[in-house]
Amino acid sequence: MRKKKFQFFISTLLVFPVVLGIELGLSDRKLDTVLLKDQQVYAKSSAGRSGGGSFTRSTPSSSSSSKSSTPSKSSPSKTSSPSNDRDALNTPSQPSSNRPSTIVAPVIINNSSNNPSYDPYRSTTSTSSNGMSWFVLIIILLIVFAIVYFIIRAIMMRSKQIGGGNDLGNETFTVSKLQVALFAQAREVQARLTELTLEVDTDTPEGLMTLMQESALALVRTPENWTHVSCSSQSVHRDKAEEVFNKLSLEERTKFSEETLVNVRGRVAQRSTAIASPDKDPSAYIVVTLLIGTEHDQPLFSDIRNTQELRTALEAIAAIPASHLLVFELLWSPQADTDSLTYDELLTEYSTMIQI
């Protein structure tokens, strides 16, 4: 009996450490899982987004043509009508001061005085005046028609010259992406992009043009902070342009934990500022992304591998004419001053960027 108890006691002592070790291992694994989830939560940062436009906008020539094709109402011309002449005959005329005081009355035969409208001279004059008025009216209508025709044709030709350029009948659009990483010390770029997003009306072509130009210029002014770059520019059929643009936009937006500042088609929305993890490294980088949809039939730029090529590409974007710009979207991260983007996160989330 004692021997069995002793064996049971020894077995318990041997099993207890094994069970304890297994439990500790499971606890460590759970702790690692929690820490990994915590790191994933803080792996992404806040972002700002601003843009607008459409690949299916109507051409300016159509509205201008519709406005120009509406003929203006001309003032009615003052022409004498037969009724007016009849009234003039019925109304006795006042003697003129230049005429002599003695008036010789004509002798009327066959009681023609009962028909006051009978006047062979007046009838001939009235017929000729009616023919003349119709002739003048036809000439005026032809002149107005010719003027309207040439105005519409001039507007259509001008719209083709402005919008045509190097386009292939507006059947080919170009979708471009330019992504620049800067040192976090370039806080003026971060502040400028936030200011533009709050002030610019992205629902108008003028506001969209201003947003694109000022964003590109903000990057051009800080070449000493450029570190990495990524770019792509492809010409596609107009039916696929919107799909390609949206794919690029969603691909970049999935890299953010939240969008704390948004201005899309003139609607501004601000959310609570993200708080960075206390164990996270200080902010090291700012990533700015420009997405552009234009009416060019050729790519805006090729591969960029140095600062000079990057400057040329930014200047080309800033110089895009308003008639060619269809869609533009500005993305930058981090947007909040309290948020950060570390070097490891840059390599993980923006693996396609190359150092310049």
Short mmCIF file of C-alpha atoms in Angstrom, two decimals:
data_model
loop_
_atom_site.label_atom_id
_atom_site.label_comp_id
_atom_site.label_asym_id
_atom_site.label_seq_id
_atom_site.Cartn_x
_atom_site.Cartn_y
_atom_site.Cartn_z
CA MET A 1 0.00 0.00 0.00
CA ARG A 2 2.77 2.37 0.91
CA LYS A 3 4.61 1.40 -2.22
CA LYS A 4 1.61 2.37 -4.41
CA LYS A 5 1.26 5.70 -2.65
CA PHE A 6 4.93 6.36 -3.12
CA GLN A 7 4.69 5.56 -6.84
CA PHE A 8 1.65 7.86 -7.18
CA PHE A 9 3.49 10.64 -5.41
CA ILE A 10 6.55 10.24 -7.66
CA SER A 11 4.33 10.22 -10.79
CA THR A 12 2.60 13.40 -9.67
CA LEU A 13 5.93 15.12 -9.13
CA LEU A 14 7.06 14.11 -12.61
CA VAL A 15 3.83 15.12 -14.38
CA PHE A 16 3.46 18.51 -12.65
CA PRO A 17 6.56 20.13 -14.22
CA VAL A 18 5.51 18.88 -17.63
CA VAL A 19 2.03 20.36 -17.30
CA LEU A 20 3.47 23.60 -15.94
CA GLY A 21 5.87 23.87 -18.85
CA ILE A 22 3.11 23.32 -21.36
CA GLU A 23 0.98 25.98 -19.69
CA LEU A 24 3.84 28.46 -19.65
CA GLY A 25 4.49 27.81 -23.32
CA LEU A 26 0.88 28.48 -24.19
CA SER A 27 0.94 31.67 -22.14
CA ASP A 28 4.05 32.90 -23.94
CA ARG A 29 2.44 32.13 -27.30
CA LYS A 30 -0.69 34.07 -26.34
CA LEU A 31 1.45 36.98 -25.19
CA ASP A 32 3.36 36.97 -28.48
CA THR A 33 0.07 36.96 -30.37
CA VAL A 34 -1.21 39.94 -28.40
CA LEU A 35 2.03 41.84 -28.95
CA LEU A 36 1.94 41.04 -32.66
CA LYS A 37 -1.61 42.34 -32.92
CA ASP A 38 -0.60 45.46 -31.05
CA GLN A 39 2.28 46.01 -33.44
CA GLN A 40 -0.04 45.54 -36.40
CA VAL A 41 -2.44 48.11 -34.99
CA TYR A 42 0.33 50.67 -34.76
CA ALA A 43 2.01 49.57 -38.01
CA LYS A 44 -0.10 51.96 -40.07
CA SER A 45 -0.43 55.70 -39.68
CA SER A 46 -2.96 58.42 -40.31
CA ALA A 47 -3.36 60.05 -43.70
CA GLY A 48 -4.88 62.94 -45.60
CA ARG A 49 -6.76 62.67 -48.88
CA SER A 50 -7.97 65.37 -51.25
CA GLY A 51 -9.12 65.33 -54.84
CA GLY A 52 -11.92 65.31 -57.38
CA GLY A 53 -12.75 65.36 -61.06
CA SER A 54 -14.22 62.81 -63.45
CA PHE A 55 -13.19 60.85 -66.53
CA THR A 56 -16.66 61.38 -68.03
CA ARG A 57 -16.94 65.17 -67.87
CA SER A 58 -18.73 66.93 -70.72
CA THR A 59 -16.70 68.94 -73.18
CA PRO A 60 -16.89 72.73 -72.82
CA SER A 61 -17.74 73.14 -76.52
CA SER A 62 -21.18 71.57 -76.13
CA SER A 63 -22.41 74.05 -73.58
CA SER A 64 -20.88 76.95 -75.44
CA SER A 65 -22.42 75.82 -78.70
CA SER A 66 -25.86 75.51 -77.14
CA LYS A 67 -25.59 78.98 -75.78
CA SER A 68 -24.30 80.44 -79.01
CA SER A 69 -26.89 78.69 -81.17
CA THR A 70 -29.76 80.54 -79.50
CA PRO A 71 -30.50 83.50 -81.75
CA SER A 72 -30.96 86.83 -80.08
CA LYS A 73 -34.28 88.60 -80.42
CA SER A 74 -33.95 91.47 -82.84
CA SER A 75 -35.98 94.59 -82.39
CA PRO A 76 -38.91 94.84 -84.79
CA SER A 77 -38.22 97.05 -87.77
CA LYS A 78 -40.45 100.01 -88.28
CA THR A 79 -42.14 99.47 -91.67
CA SER A 80 -45.30 101.04 -92.94
CA SER A 81 -48.29 98.70 -93.20
CA PRO A 82 -51.32 99.04 -95.48
CA SER A 83 -53.60 99.76 -92.52
CA ASN A 84 -51.41 102.65 -91.49
CA ASP A 85 -51.52 104.04 -95.02
CA ARG A 86 -55.29 103.67 -95.06
CA ASP A 87 -55.58 105.59 -91.79
CA ALA A 88 -53.32 108.21 -93.22
CA LEU A 89 -55.62 108.65 -96.21
CA ASN A 90 -58.73 108.86 -94.04
CA THR A 91 -57.14 111.47 -91.85
CA PRO A 92 -57.04 114.88 -93.56
CA SER A 93 -53.54 116.13 -93.84
CA GLN A 94 -52.58 119.48 -92.43
CA PRO A 95 -51.54 122.06 -94.96
CA SER A 96 -47.87 122.76 -95.07
CA SER A 97 -46.56 126.22 -94.53
CA ASN A 98 -44.57 126.00 -97.78
CA ARG A 99 -47.64 125.34 -99.91
CA PRO A 100 -49.81 128.17 -101.35
CA SER A 101 -52.97 129.07 -99.53
CA THR A 102 -55.19 128.25 -102.54
CA ILE A 103 -55.85 124.51 -102.97
CA VAL A 104 -57.33 123.16 -106.22
CA ALA A 105 -59.66 120.21 -105.52
CA PRO A 106 -59.70 117.43 -108.14
CA VAL A 107 -62.97 116.59 -109.93
CA ILE A 108 -64.14 113.08 -109.06
CA ILE A 109 -66.20 111.24 -111.63
CA ASN A 110 -68.48 108.15 -111.21
CA ASN A 111 -68.80 108.67 -107.46
CA SER A 112 -65.39 107.20 -106.79
CA SER A 113 -65.35 109.21 -103.56
CA ASN A 114 -67.29 106.37 -101.92
CA ASN A 115 -64.16 104.20 -102.23
CA PRO A 116 -61.48 106.16 -100.41
CA SER A 117 -58.95 103.36 -100.71
CA TYR A 118 -58.88 103.64 -104.45
CA ASP A 119 -55.59 105.23 -105.41
CA PRO A 120 -53.58 103.69 -108.23
CA TYR A 121 -50.40 105.51 -107.24
CA ARG A 122 -50.65 104.43 -103.57
CA SER A 123 -51.44 100.83 -104.52
CA THR A 124 -48.32 100.58 -106.64
CA THR A 125 -46.19 102.11 -103.86
CA SER A 126 -47.64 99.74 -101.21
CA THR A 127 -46.94 96.65 -103.32
CA SER A 128 -43.35 97.66 -103.94
CA SER A 129 -42.78 98.50 -100.24
CA ASN A 130 -44.12 95.08 -99.17
CA GLY A 131 -41.79 93.32 -101.56
CA MET A 132 -38.89 95.41 -100.36
CA SER A 133 -39.61 94.64 -96.65
CA TRP A 134 -39.70 90.88 -97.29
CA PHE A 135 -36.44 91.08 -99.21
CA VAL A 136 -34.74 92.99 -96.38
CA LEU A 137 -36.07 90.49 -93.79
CA ILE A 138 -34.66 87.55 -95.75
CA ILE A 139 -31.28 89.27 -96.05
CA ILE A 140 -31.21 89.92 -92.27
CA LEU A 141 -32.08 86.30 -91.48
CA LEU A 142 -29.33 85.03 -93.79
CA ILE A 143 -26.79 87.33 -92.13
CA VAL A 144 -27.82 86.19 -88.63
CA PHE A 145 -27.65 82.54 -89.68
CA ALA A 146 -24.17 83.02 -91.16
CA ILE A 147 -22.92 84.77 -88.01
CA VAL A 148 -24.25 82.03 -85.72
CA TYR A 149 -22.78 79.33 -87.97
CA PHE A 150 -19.30 80.84 -87.97
CA ILE A 151 -19.40 81.41 -84.20
CA ILE A 152 -20.29 77.77 -83.53
CA ARG A 153 -17.65 76.57 -85.97
CA ALA A 154 -14.98 78.78 -84.40
CA ILE A 155 -15.81 77.49 -80.92
CA MET A 156 -15.66 73.87 -82.08
CA MET A 157 -12.34 74.39 -83.84
CA ARG A 158 -10.88 76.13 -80.80
CA SER A 159 -12.00 73.34 -78.46
CA LYS A 160 -10.38 70.77 -80.73
CA GLN A 161 -7.14 72.73 -80.81
CA ILE A 162 -7.08 73.13 -77.02
CA GLY A 163 -8.28 69.69 -76.06
CA GLY A 164 -6.73 67.84 -78.96
CA GLY A 165 -3.03 68.50 -78.63
CA ASN A 166 -1.43 65.07 -78.81
CA ASP A 167 -4.67 63.23 -78.08
CA LEU A 168 -6.06 60.51 -80.30
CA GLY A 169 -9.60 61.84 -80.59
CA ASN A 170 -9.94 61.83 -76.80
CA GLU A 171 -10.11 58.02 -76.88
CA THR A 172 -6.84 57.61 -74.94
CA PHE A 173 -6.34 58.81 -71.37
CA THR A 174 -3.22 58.67 -69.22
CA VAL A 175 -3.22 57.61 -65.56
CA SER A 176 -0.07 58.51 -63.60
CA LYS A 177 1.19 57.99 -60.05
CA LEU A 178 4.12 59.81 -58.49
CA GLN A 179 5.09 58.92 -54.92
CA VAL A 180 7.77 60.75 -52.97
CA ALA A 181 9.17 59.98 -49.51
CA LEU A 182 10.68 62.84 -47.51
CA PHE A 183 12.45 63.16 -44.18
CA ALA A 184 10.05 63.95 -41.35
CA GLN A 185 11.81 67.27 -40.81
CA ALA A 186 9.96 68.57 -43.87
CA ARG A 187 7.01 69.53 -41.69
CA GLU A 188 6.28 72.54 -43.88
CA VAL A 189 5.18 70.16 -46.66
CA GLN A 190 2.86 68.37 -44.26
CA ALA A 191 1.40 71.68 -43.05
CA ARG A 192 1.02 73.02 -46.61
CA LEU A 193 -0.89 69.96 -47.81
CA THR A 194 -3.22 70.20 -44.82
CA GLU A 195 -3.79 73.90 -45.54
CA LEU A 196 -4.60 73.22 -49.20
CA THR A 197 -7.04 70.46 -48.33
CA LEU A 198 -8.93 72.75 -45.96
CA GLU A 199 -9.08 75.73 -48.32
CA VAL A 200 -9.35 74.46 -51.92
CA ASP A 201 -12.72 73.68 -53.47
CA THR A 202 -12.03 70.37 -55.20
CA ASP A 203 -15.48 70.34 -56.82
CA THR A 204 -14.41 72.95 -59.40
CA PRO A 205 -11.84 72.61 -62.21
CA GLU A 206 -10.03 75.71 -60.93
CA GLY A 207 -9.77 74.33 -57.40
CA LEU A 208 -8.57 70.95 -58.64
CA MET A 209 -5.95 72.65 -60.79
CA THR A 210 -4.77 74.73 -57.83
CA LEU A 211 -4.51 71.64 -55.62
CA MET A 212 -2.39 69.78 -58.18
CA GLN A 213 -0.05 72.68 -58.93
CA GLU A 214 0.49 73.71 -55.29
CA SER A 215 1.08 70.10 -54.19
CA ALA A 216 3.73 69.60 -56.86
CA LEU A 217 5.35 72.94 -56.04
CA ALA A 218 5.44 72.12 -52.32
CA LEU A 219 7.51 69.05 -53.17
CA VAL A 220 9.74 70.89 -55.64
CA ARG A 221 10.69 73.44 -52.97
CA THR A 222 12.23 70.81 -50.63
CA PRO A 223 14.67 68.74 -52.73
CA GLU A 224 17.02 68.36 -49.77
CA ASN A 225 14.42 66.17 -48.02
CA TRP A 226 13.75 63.72 -50.87
CA THR A 227 14.76 60.15 -49.97
CA HIS A 228 12.72 57.64 -52.01
CA VAL A 229 10.52 57.69 -55.12
CA SER A 230 8.09 55.46 -56.98
CA CYS A 231 6.28 56.25 -60.22
CA SER A 232 4.10 54.85 -62.98
CA SER A 233 2.40 56.39 -66.00
CA GLN A 234 0.33 54.44 -68.50
CA SER A 235 -1.93 55.36 -71.40
CA VAL A 236 -5.16 53.37 -71.55
CA HIS A 237 -8.47 53.50 -73.38
CA ARG A 238 -10.90 55.95 -71.89
CA ASP A 239 -13.27 53.14 -70.88
CA LYS A 240 -10.60 51.61 -68.61
CA ALA A 241 -9.07 54.82 -67.24
CA GLU A 242 -11.39 55.14 -64.24
CA GLU A 243 -10.87 51.50 -63.27
CA VAL A 244 -7.09 51.86 -63.36
CA PHE A 245 -7.22 55.11 -61.37
CA ASN A 246 -9.49 53.66 -58.66
CA LYS A 247 -7.27 50.60 -58.34
CA LEU A 248 -4.22 52.76 -57.68
CA SER A 249 -6.15 54.89 -55.19
CA LEU A 250 -7.46 51.92 -53.20
CA GLU A 251 -4.03 50.31 -53.20
CA GLU A 252 -2.58 53.36 -51.48
CA ARG A 253 -5.50 53.96 -49.12
CA THR A 254 -5.27 50.44 -47.67
CA LYS A 255 -1.86 51.38 -46.27
CA PHE A 256 -3.44 53.88 -43.85
CA SER A 257 -4.96 53.12 -40.47
CA GLU A 258 -7.43 55.99 -40.92
CA GLU A 259 -7.96 59.11 -42.99
CA THR A 260 -8.03 61.97 -40.50
CA LEU A 261 -8.56 64.71 -43.11
CA VAL A 262 -10.57 64.28 -46.33
CA ASN A 263 -11.66 66.73 -49.02
CA VAL A 264 -13.32 64.96 -51.94
CA ARG A 265 -15.46 66.88 -54.45
CA GLY A 266 -15.64 69.88 -52.16
CA ARG A 267 -16.74 68.02 -49.01
CA VAL A 268 -14.32 68.37 -46.11
CA ALA A 269 -14.34 65.89 -43.22
CA GLN A 270 -12.00 65.78 -40.21
CA ARG A 271 -11.65 62.95 -37.73
CA SER A 272 -9.95 62.61 -34.37
CA THR A 273 -6.19 62.72 -34.47
CA ALA A 274 -4.45 59.38 -34.23
CA ILE A 275 -2.22 58.72 -31.23
CA ALA A 276 1.02 56.92 -31.92
CA SER A 277 2.15 53.99 -29.81
CA PRO A 278 4.38 55.07 -26.89
CA ASP A 279 6.89 52.34 -27.82
CA LYS A 280 7.03 53.43 -31.44
CA ASP A 281 10.09 55.10 -32.89
CA PRO A 282 9.89 58.82 -33.63
CA SER A 283 8.57 59.84 -37.01
CA ALA A 284 11.21 59.45 -39.68
CA TYR A 285 9.42 59.91 -43.02
CA ILE A 286 6.50 61.54 -44.81
CA VAL A 287 5.12 59.92 -47.97
CA VAL A 288 3.23 62.04 -50.53
CA THR A 289 1.36 60.44 -53.43
CA LEU A 290 0.02 62.25 -56.51
CA LEU A 291 -2.54 60.44 -58.70
CA ILE A 292 -3.35 62.18 -62.00
CA GLY A 293 -5.75 61.37 -64.82
CA THR A 294 -5.22 63.43 -68.00
CA GLU A 295 -6.22 63.51 -71.67
CA HIS A 296 -2.68 62.85 -72.89
CA ASP A 297 -2.17 59.90 -75.21
CA GLN A 298 1.44 59.41 -74.05
CA PRO A 299 2.83 58.71 -70.54
CA LEU A 300 3.79 61.85 -68.62
CA PHE A 301 7.13 60.42 -67.47
CA SER A 302 9.23 57.26 -67.53
CA ASP A 303 11.24 55.64 -64.73
CA ILE A 304 12.68 58.04 -62.14
CA ARG A 305 15.99 57.10 -60.53
CA ASN A 306 17.56 60.38 -59.39
CA THR A 307 16.66 63.80 -58.05
CA GLN A 308 16.96 65.55 -61.42
CA GLU A 309 14.45 63.20 -63.04
CA LEU A 310 12.14 63.65 -60.06
CA ARG A 311 12.31 67.44 -60.38
CA THR A 312 11.53 67.19 -64.11
CA ALA A 313 8.50 64.98 -63.42
CA LEU A 314 7.16 67.33 -60.71
CA GLU A 315 7.57 70.35 -62.98
CA ALA A 316 5.78 68.48 -65.79
CA ILE A 317 2.85 67.78 -63.46
CA ALA A 318 2.67 71.40 -62.34
CA ALA A 319 2.62 72.51 -65.99
CA ILE A 320 -0.31 70.30 -67.09
CA PRO A 321 -2.89 72.58 -68.77
CA ALA A 322 -6.31 72.82 -67.20
CA SER A 323 -7.95 71.57 -70.41
CA HIS A 324 -6.07 68.24 -70.08
CA LEU A 325 -6.68 67.59 -66.37
CA LEU A 326 -9.53 65.18 -65.67
CA VAL A 327 -8.98 63.69 -62.20
CA PHE A 328 -6.50 64.40 -59.42
CA GLU A 329 -6.05 62.90 -55.96
CA LEU A 330 -3.56 63.88 -53.27
CA LEU A 331 -2.58 61.41 -50.53
CA TRP A 332 -0.04 61.91 -47.77
CA SER A 333 0.90 60.06 -44.58
CA PRO A 334 1.20 60.77 -41.75
CA GLN A 335 -1.28 63.63 -41.71
CA ALA A 336 -1.39 64.22 -37.95
CA ASP A 337 1.58 65.83 -36.24
CA THR A 338 1.34 63.32 -33.38
CA ASP A 339 1.55 60.35 -35.75
CA SER A 340 4.69 58.80 -37.18
CA LEU A 341 6.02 56.68 -40.04
CA THR A 342 9.20 54.76 -39.23
CA TYR A 343 11.86 53.42 -41.53
CA ASP A 344 10.68 49.82 -41.06
CA GLU A 345 7.13 50.83 -41.96
CA LEU A 346 8.40 52.62 -45.04
CA LEU A 347 10.16 49.48 -46.24
CA THR A 348 7.14 47.30 -45.43
CA GLU A 349 4.26 49.37 -46.78
CA TYR A 350 6.11 51.10 -49.65
CA SER A 351 8.30 48.29 -50.92
CA THR A 352 8.26 49.54 -54.52
CA MET A 353 10.00 52.82 -53.66
CA ILE A 354 13.66 53.20 -54.54
CA GLN A 355 16.21 55.40 -52.82
CA ILE A 356 17.47 58.44 -54.71
#
